[in-house]
mmCIF file of C-alpha atoms in Angstrom:
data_model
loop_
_atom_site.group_PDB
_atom_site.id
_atom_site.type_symbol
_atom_site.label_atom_id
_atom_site.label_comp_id
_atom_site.label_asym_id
_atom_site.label_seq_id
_atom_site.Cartn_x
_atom_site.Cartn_y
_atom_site.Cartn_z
ATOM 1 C CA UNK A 1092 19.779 -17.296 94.955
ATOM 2 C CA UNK A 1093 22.464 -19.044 93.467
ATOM 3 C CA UNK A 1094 24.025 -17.011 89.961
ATOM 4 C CA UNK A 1095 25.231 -19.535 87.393
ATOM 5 C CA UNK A 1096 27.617 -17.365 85.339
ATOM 6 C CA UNK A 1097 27.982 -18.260 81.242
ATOM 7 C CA UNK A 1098 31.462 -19.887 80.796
ATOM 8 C CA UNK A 1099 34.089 -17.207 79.369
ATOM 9 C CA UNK A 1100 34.680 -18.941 76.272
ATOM 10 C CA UNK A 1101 31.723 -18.955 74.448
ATOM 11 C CA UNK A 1102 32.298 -18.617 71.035
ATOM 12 C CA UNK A 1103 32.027 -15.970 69.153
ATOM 13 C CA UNK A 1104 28.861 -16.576 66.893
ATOM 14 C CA UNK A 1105 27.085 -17.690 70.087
ATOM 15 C CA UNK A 1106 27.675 -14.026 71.405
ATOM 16 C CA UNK A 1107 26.638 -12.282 68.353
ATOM 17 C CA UNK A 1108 23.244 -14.038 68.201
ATOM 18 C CA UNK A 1109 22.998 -12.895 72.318
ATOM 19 C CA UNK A 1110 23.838 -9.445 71.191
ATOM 20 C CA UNK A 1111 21.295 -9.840 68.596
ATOM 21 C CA UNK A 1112 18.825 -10.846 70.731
ATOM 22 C CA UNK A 1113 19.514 -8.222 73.417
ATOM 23 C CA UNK A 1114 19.054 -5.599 70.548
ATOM 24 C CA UNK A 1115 15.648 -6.923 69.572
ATOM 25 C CA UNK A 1116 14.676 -6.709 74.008
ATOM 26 C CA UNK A 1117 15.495 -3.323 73.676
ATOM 27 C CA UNK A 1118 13.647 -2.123 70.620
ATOM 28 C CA UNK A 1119 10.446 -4.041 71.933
ATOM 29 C CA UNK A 1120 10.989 -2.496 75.635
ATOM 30 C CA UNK A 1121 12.513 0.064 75.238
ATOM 31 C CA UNK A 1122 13.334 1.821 71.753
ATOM 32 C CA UNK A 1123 10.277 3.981 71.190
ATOM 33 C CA UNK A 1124 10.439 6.214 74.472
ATOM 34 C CA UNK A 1125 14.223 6.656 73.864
ATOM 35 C CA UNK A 1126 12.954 8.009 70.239
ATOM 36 C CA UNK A 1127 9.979 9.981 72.214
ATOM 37 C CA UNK A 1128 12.604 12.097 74.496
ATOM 38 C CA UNK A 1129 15.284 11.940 71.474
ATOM 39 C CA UNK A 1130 12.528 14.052 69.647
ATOM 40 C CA UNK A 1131 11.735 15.900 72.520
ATOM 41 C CA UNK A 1132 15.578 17.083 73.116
ATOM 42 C CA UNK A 1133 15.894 18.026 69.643
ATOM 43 C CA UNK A 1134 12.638 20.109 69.028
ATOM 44 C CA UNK A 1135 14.231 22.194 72.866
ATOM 45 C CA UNK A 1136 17.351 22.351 71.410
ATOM 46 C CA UNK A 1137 18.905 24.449 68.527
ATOM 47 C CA UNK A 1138 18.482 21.737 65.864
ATOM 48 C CA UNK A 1139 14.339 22.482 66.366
ATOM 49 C CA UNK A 1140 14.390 22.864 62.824
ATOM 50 C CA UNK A 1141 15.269 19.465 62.226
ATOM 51 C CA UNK A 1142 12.289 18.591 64.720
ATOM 52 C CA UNK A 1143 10.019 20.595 63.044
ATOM 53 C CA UNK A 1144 10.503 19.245 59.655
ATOM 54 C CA UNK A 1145 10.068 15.850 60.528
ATOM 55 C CA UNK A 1146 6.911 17.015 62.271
ATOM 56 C CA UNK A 1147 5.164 18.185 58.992
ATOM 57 C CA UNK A 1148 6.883 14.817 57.767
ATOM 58 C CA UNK A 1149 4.890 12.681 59.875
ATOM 59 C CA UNK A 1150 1.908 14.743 59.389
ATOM 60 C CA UNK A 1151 1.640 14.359 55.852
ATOM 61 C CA UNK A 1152 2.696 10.489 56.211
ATOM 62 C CA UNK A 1153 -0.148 9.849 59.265
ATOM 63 C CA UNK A 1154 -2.045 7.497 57.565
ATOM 64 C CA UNK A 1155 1.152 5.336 56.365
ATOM 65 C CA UNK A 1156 0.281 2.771 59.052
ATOM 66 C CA UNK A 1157 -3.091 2.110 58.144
ATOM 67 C CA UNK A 1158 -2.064 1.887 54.428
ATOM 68 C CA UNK A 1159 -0.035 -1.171 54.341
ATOM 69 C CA UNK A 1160 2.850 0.547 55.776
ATOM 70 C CA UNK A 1161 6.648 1.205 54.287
ATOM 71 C CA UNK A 1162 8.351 -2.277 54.079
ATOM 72 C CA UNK A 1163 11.757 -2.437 53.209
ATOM 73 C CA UNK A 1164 13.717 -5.256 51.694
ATOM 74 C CA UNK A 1165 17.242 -4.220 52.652
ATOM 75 C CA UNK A 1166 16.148 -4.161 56.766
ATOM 76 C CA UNK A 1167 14.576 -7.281 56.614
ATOM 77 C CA UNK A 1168 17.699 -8.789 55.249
ATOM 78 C CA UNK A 1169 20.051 -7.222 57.618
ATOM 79 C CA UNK A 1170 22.701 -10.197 58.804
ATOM 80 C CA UNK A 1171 21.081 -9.265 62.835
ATOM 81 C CA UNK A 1172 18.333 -11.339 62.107
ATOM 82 C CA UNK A 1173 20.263 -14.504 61.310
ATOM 83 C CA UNK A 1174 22.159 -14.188 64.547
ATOM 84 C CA UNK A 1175 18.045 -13.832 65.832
ATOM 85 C CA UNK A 1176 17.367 -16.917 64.153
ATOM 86 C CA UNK A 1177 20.056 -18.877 65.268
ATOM 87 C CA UNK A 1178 19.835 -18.031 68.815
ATOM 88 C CA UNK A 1179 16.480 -20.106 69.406
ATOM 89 C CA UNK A 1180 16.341 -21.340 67.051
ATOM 90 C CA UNK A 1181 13.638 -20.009 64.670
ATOM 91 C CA UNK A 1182 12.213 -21.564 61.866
ATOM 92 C CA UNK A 1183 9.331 -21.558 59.128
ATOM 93 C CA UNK A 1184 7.078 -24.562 58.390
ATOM 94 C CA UNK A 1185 5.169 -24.513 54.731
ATOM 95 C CA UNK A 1186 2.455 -27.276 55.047
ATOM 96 C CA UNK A 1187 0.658 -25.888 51.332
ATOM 97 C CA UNK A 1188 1.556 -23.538 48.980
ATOM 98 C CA UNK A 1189 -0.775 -20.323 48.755
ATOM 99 C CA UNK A 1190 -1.700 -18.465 45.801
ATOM 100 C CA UNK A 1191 0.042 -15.192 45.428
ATOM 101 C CA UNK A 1192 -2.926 -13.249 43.881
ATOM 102 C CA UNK A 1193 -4.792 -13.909 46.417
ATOM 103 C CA UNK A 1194 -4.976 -12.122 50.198
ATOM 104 C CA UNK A 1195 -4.332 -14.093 53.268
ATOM 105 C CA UNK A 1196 -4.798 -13.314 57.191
ATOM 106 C CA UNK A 1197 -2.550 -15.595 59.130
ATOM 107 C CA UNK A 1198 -4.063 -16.245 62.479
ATOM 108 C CA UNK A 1199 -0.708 -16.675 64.768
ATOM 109 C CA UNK A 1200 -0.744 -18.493 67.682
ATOM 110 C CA UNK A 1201 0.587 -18.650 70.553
ATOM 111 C CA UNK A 1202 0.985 -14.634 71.209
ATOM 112 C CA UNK A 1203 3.412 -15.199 73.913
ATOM 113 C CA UNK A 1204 5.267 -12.743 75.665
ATOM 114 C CA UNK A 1205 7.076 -10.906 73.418
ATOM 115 C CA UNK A 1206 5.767 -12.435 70.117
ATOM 116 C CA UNK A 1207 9.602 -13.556 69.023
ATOM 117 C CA UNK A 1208 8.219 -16.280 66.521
ATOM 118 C CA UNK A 1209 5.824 -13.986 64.531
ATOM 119 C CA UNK A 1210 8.787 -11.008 64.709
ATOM 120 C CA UNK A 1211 11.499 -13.277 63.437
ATOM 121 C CA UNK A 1212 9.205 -14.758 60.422
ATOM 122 C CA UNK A 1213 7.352 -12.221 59.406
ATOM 123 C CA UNK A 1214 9.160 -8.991 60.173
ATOM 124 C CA UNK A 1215 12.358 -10.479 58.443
ATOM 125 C CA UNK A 1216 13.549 -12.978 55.661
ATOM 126 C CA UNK A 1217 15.705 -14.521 58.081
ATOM 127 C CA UNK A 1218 13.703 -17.551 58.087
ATOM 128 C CA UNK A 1219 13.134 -17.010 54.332
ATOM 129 C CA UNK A 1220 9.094 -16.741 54.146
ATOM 130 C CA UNK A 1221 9.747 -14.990 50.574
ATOM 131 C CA UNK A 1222 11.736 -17.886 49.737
ATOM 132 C CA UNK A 1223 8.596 -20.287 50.970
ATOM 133 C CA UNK A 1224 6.002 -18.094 50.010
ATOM 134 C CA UNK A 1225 6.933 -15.892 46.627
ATOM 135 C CA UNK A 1226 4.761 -13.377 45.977
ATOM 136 C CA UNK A 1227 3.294 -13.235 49.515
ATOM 137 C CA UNK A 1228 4.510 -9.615 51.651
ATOM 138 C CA UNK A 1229 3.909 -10.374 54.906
ATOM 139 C CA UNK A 1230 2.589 -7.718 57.252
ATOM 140 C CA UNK A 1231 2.557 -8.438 61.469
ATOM 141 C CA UNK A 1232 -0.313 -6.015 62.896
ATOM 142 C CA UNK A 1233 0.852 -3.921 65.740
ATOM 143 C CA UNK A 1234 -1.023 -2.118 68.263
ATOM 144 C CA UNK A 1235 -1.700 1.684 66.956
ATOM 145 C CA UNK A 1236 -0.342 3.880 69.558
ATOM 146 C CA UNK A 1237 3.301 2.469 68.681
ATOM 147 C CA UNK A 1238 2.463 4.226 65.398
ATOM 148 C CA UNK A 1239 2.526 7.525 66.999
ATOM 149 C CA UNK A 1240 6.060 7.465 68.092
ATOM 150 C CA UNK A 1241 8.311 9.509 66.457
ATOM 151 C CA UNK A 1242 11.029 7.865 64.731
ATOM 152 C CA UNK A 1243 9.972 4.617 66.077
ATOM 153 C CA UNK A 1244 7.185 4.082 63.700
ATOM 154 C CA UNK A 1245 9.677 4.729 60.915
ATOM 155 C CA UNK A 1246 11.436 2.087 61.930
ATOM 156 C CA UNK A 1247 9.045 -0.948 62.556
ATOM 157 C CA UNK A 1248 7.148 0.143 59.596
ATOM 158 C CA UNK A 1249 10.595 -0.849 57.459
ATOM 159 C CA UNK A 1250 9.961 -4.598 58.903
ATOM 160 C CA UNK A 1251 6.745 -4.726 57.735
ATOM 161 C CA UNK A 1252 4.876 -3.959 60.924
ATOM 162 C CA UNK A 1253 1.267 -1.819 60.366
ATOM 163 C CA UNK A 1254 -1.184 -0.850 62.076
ATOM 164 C CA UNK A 1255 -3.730 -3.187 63.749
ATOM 165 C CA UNK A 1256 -7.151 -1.211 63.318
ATOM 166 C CA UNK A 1257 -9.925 -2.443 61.085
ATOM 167 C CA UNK A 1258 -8.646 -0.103 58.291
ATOM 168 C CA UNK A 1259 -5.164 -1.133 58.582
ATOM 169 C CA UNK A 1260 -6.476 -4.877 58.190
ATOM 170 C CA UNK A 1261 -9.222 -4.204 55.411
ATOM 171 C CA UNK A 1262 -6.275 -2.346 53.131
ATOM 172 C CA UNK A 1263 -4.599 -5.121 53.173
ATOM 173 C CA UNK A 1264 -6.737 -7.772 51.971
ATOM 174 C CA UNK A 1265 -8.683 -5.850 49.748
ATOM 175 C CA UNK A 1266 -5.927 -5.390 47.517
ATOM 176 C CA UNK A 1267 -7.260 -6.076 44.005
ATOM 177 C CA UNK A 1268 -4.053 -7.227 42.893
ATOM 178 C CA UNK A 1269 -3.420 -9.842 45.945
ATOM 179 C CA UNK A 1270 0.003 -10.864 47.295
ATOM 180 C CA UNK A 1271 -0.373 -9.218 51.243
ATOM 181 C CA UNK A 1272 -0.767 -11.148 54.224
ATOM 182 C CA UNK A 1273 -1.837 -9.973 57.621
ATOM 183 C CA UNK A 1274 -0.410 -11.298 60.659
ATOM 184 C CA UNK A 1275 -2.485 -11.059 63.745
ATOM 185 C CA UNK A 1276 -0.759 -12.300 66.638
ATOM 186 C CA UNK A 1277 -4.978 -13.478 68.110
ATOM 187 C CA UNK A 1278 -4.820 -13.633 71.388
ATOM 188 C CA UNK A 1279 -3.119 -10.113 71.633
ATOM 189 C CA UNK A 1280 -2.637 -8.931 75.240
ATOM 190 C CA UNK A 1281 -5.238 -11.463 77.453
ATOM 191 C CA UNK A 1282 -2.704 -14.165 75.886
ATOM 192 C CA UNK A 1283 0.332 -12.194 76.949
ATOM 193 C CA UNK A 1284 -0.696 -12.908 80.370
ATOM 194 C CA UNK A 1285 -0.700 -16.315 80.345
ATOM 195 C CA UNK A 1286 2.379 -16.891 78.698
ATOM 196 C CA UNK A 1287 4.624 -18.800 80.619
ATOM 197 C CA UNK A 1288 6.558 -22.525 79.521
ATOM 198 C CA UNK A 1289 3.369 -25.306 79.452
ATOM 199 C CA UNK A 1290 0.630 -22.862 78.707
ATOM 200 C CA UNK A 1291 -1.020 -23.947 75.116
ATOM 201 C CA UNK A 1292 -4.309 -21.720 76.103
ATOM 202 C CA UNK A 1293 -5.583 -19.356 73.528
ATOM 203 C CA UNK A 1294 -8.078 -16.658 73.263
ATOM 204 C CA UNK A 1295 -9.193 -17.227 69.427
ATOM 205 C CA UNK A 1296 -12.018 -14.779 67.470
ATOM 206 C CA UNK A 1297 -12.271 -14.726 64.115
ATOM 207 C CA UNK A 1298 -13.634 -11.932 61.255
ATOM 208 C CA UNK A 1299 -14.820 -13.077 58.499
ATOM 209 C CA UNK A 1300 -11.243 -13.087 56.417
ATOM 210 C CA UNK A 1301 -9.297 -15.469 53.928
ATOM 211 C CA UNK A 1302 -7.638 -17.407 56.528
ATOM 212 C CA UNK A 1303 -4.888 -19.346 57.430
ATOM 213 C CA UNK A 1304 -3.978 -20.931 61.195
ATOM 214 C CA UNK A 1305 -0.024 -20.909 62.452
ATOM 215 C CA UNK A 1306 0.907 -22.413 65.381
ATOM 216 C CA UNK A 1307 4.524 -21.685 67.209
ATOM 217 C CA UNK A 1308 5.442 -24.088 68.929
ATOM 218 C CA UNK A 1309 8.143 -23.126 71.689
ATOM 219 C CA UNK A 1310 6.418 -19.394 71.889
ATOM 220 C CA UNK A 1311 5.497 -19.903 75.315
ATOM 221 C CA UNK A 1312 8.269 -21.403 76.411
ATOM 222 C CA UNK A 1313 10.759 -18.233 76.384
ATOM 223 C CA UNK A 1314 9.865 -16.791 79.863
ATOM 224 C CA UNK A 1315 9.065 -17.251 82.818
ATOM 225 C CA UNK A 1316 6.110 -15.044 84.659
ATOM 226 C CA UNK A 1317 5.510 -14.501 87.849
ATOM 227 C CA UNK A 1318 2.572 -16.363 88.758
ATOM 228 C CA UNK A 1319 -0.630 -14.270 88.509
ATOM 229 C CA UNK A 1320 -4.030 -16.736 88.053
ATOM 230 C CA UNK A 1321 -7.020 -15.519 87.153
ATOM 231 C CA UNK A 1322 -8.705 -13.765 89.881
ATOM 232 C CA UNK A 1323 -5.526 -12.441 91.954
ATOM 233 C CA UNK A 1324 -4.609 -9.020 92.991
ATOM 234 C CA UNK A 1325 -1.477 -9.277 90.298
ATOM 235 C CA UNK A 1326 -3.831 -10.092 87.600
ATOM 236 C CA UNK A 1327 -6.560 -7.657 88.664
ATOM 237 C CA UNK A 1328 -3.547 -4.863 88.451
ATOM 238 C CA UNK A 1329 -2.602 -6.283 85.093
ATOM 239 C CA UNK A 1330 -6.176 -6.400 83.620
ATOM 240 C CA UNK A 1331 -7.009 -3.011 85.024
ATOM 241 C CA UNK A 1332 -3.566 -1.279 83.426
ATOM 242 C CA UNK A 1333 -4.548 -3.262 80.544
ATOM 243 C CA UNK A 1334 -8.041 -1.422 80.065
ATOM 244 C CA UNK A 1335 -6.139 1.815 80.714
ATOM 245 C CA UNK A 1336 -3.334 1.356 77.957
ATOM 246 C CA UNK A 1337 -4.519 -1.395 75.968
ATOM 247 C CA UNK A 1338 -0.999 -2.994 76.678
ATOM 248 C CA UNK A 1339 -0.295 -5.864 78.272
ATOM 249 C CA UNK A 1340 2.207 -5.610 81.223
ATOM 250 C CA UNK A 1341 3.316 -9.290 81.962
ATOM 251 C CA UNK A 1342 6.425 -9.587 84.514
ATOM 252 C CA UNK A 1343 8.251 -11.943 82.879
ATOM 253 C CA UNK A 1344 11.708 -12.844 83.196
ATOM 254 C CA UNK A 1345 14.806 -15.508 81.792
ATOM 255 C CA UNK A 1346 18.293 -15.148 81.610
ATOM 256 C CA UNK A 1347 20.931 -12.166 81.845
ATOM 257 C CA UNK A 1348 23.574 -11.662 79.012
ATOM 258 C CA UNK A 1349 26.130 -12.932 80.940
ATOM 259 C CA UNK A 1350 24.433 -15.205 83.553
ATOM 260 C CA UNK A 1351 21.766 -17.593 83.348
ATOM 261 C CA UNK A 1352 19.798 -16.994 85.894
ATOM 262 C CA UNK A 1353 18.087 -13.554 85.893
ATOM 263 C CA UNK A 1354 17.258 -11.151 83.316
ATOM 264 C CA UNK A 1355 15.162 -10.485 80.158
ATOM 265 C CA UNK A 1356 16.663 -12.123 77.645
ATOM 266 C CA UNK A 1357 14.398 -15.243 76.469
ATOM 267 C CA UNK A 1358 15.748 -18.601 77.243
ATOM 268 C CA UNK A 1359 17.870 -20.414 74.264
ATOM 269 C CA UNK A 1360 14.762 -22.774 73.349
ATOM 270 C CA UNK A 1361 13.580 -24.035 69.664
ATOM 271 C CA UNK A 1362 10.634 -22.070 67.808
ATOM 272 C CA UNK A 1363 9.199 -24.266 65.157
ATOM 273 C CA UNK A 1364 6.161 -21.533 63.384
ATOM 274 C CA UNK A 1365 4.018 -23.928 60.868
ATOM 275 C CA UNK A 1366 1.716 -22.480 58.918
ATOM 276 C CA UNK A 1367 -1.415 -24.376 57.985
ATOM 277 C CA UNK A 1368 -3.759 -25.052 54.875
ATOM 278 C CA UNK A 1369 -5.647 -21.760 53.910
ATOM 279 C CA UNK A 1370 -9.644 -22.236 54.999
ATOM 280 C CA UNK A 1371 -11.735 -21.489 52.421
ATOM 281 C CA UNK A 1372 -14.183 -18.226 52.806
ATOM 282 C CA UNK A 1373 -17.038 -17.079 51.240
ATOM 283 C CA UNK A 1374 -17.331 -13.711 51.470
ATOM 284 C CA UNK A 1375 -20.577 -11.684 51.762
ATOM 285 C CA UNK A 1376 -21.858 -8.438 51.955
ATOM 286 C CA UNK A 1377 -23.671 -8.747 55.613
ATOM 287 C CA UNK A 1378 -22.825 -12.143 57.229
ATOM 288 C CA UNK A 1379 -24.828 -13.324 59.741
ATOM 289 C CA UNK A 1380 -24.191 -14.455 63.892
ATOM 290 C CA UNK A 1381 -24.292 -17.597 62.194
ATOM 291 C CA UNK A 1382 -21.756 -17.169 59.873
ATOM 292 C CA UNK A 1383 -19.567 -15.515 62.053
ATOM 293 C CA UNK A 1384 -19.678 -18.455 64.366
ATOM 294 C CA UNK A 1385 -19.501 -21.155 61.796
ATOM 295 C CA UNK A 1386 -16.846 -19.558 60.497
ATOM 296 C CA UNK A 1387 -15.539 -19.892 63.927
ATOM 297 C CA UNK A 1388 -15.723 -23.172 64.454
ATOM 298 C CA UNK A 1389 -14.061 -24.392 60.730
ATOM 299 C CA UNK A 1390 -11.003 -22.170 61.500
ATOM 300 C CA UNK A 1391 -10.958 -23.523 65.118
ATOM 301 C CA UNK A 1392 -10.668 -27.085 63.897
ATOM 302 C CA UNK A 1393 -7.995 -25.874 61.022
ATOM 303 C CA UNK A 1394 -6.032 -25.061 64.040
ATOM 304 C CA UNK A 1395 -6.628 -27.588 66.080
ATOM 305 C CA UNK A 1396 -5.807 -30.438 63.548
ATOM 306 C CA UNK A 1397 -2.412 -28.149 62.593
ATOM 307 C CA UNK A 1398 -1.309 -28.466 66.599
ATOM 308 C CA UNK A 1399 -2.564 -32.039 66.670
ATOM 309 C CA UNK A 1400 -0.422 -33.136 63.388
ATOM 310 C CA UNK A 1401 2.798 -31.641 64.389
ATOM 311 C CA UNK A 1402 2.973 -31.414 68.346
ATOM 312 C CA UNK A 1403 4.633 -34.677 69.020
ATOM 313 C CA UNK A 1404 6.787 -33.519 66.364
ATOM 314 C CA UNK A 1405 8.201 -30.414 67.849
ATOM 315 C CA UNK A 1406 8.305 -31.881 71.329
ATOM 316 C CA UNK A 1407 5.168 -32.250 73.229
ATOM 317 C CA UNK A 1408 3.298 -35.226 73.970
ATOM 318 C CA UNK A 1409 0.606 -37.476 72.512
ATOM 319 C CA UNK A 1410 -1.786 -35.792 75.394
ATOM 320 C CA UNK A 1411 -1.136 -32.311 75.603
ATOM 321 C CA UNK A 1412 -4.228 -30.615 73.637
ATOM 322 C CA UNK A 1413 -4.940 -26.879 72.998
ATOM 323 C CA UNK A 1414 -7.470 -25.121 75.451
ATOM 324 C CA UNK A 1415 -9.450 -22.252 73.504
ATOM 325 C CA UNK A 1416 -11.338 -19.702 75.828
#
């Protein structure tokens, strides 16, 4: 295989957004078991104290996750995230304004690989949703077990991440007061699988919620995957490991930091994230199958006219259509 090396005089600013990038791989892959054996080392070692403290700490502060989580202001606006932005680029579509006393779940699709779209808007202002959307704290829902790392959970919780059990969600737009959104990145880890540059097929089902569709387009265009259809020995391994852990574990792959042909850094390629018109819901006390379902179907059309509007916008053609499964 032939190595095409990046030039040696890139400019600076393209090198900090690479670095900023390769920090964000990390955390995703590989931050929370370096905090797991970082609290290990310290509860063995003569600092146990330290361990033990923040042990009681996260004992009292267990249900944090599931409570709309510890956001803060001054992480999200870290300068990182701009050199995130700019890498892709990223950037946030407003199609209608939403009403800040009121709770939203945005539905965001695609999930992709590594979810880079819904991180970048909705984890930090970089992309200025606070600026599009005032009033509105956004909240991406993260699988629960992340919530158990030590130190880790700290730390995503500070970019708005919580957890993504039913309580988690229902705190969040009960809220009397209004103002939260919930992220849920739909087709979770099925989707993950299928993420790879072309793919626009989504695994889409919908609670009864105040609603609003997002599309990404560019999501599935940051990695490659190894190919693994339905039905192979790959994708038997991956669906059986995904029962197991309830993680996905798509071998994916890109570009290197300082070559372009191997690696796990995500290819330099546009995300455009537009969010759509909120769907009206009625909300009752027991709704039936058939609510569910026609629920279903409205928000499944929301989507599909938000994809049909803007795809030839953002680069795809008049006859590429979504395929919902």
């Amino acid at each position: 295989m032939k190595i095409e090396f990046a030039p040696l005089n890139i400019p600076l600013r393209r090198r900090l957004q690479t670095a900023a990038v390769l920090q964000w791989v990390f955390s995703f892959l590989a931050l929370a078991q370096c905090c797991l054996a970082a609290f290990i080392l310290l509860a063995l070692s003569d600092w146990w104290m330290v361990a033990l403290l923040y042990a009681g700490w996260l004992w009292l502060d267990w249900d944090a996750p599931t409570s709309g989580g510890r956001r803060s202001h001054w992480m999200r606006g870290w300068s990182v995230w701009e050199h995130f932005r700019d890498y892709f680029p990223l950037t946030l579509v407003k199609t209608a304004d939403l009403d800040p006393k009121k709770n939203y779940i945005f539905g965001f699709h695609p999930h992709g690989v590594l979810v880079a779209g819904g991180f970048g808007n909705f984890c930090t202002e970089a992309t200025g949703f606070s600026h599009l959307f005032p009033g509105l704290k956004s909240h991406l829902l993260m699988l629960p077990f992340w919530f158990r790392v030590p130190f880790f959970r700290d730390y995503i919780m500070c970019g708005g991440l919580v957890s993504s059990c039913k309580s988690s969600l229902s705190y969040l737009v009960s809220r009397p007061e209004g103002g939260n959104v919930a992220v849920i990145a739909v087709g979770g880890a099925p989707e993950a699988l299928d993420a790879r540059p072309g793919a626009l097929t989504l695994q889409v089902c919908v609670e009864s919620a105040q609603l609003v569709p997002v599309f990404s387009f560019g999501e599935n265009e940051l990695f490659d995957q190894i190919e693994n259809p339905a039905g192979s020995p790959l994708r038997r391994l991956q669906n059986r490991l995904q029962g197991i852990m309830g993680i996905a574990m798509p071998l994916f792959h890109a570009r290197g930091v300082f070559q372009y042909s191997f690696g796990l850094i995500p290819y330099r390629k546009p995300i455009h994230t537009v969010v759509g018109k909120p769907i009206p819901v009625t909300q009752t006390p027991s709704p039936s199958s058939e609510d569910i379902e026609s629920l279903h179907k409205v928000y499944l059309q929301g989507l599909t006219e938000l994809f049909e509007q803007h795809k030839q916008t953002y680069g795809l053609t008049e006859h590429q259509h979504l395929t919902f499964i």
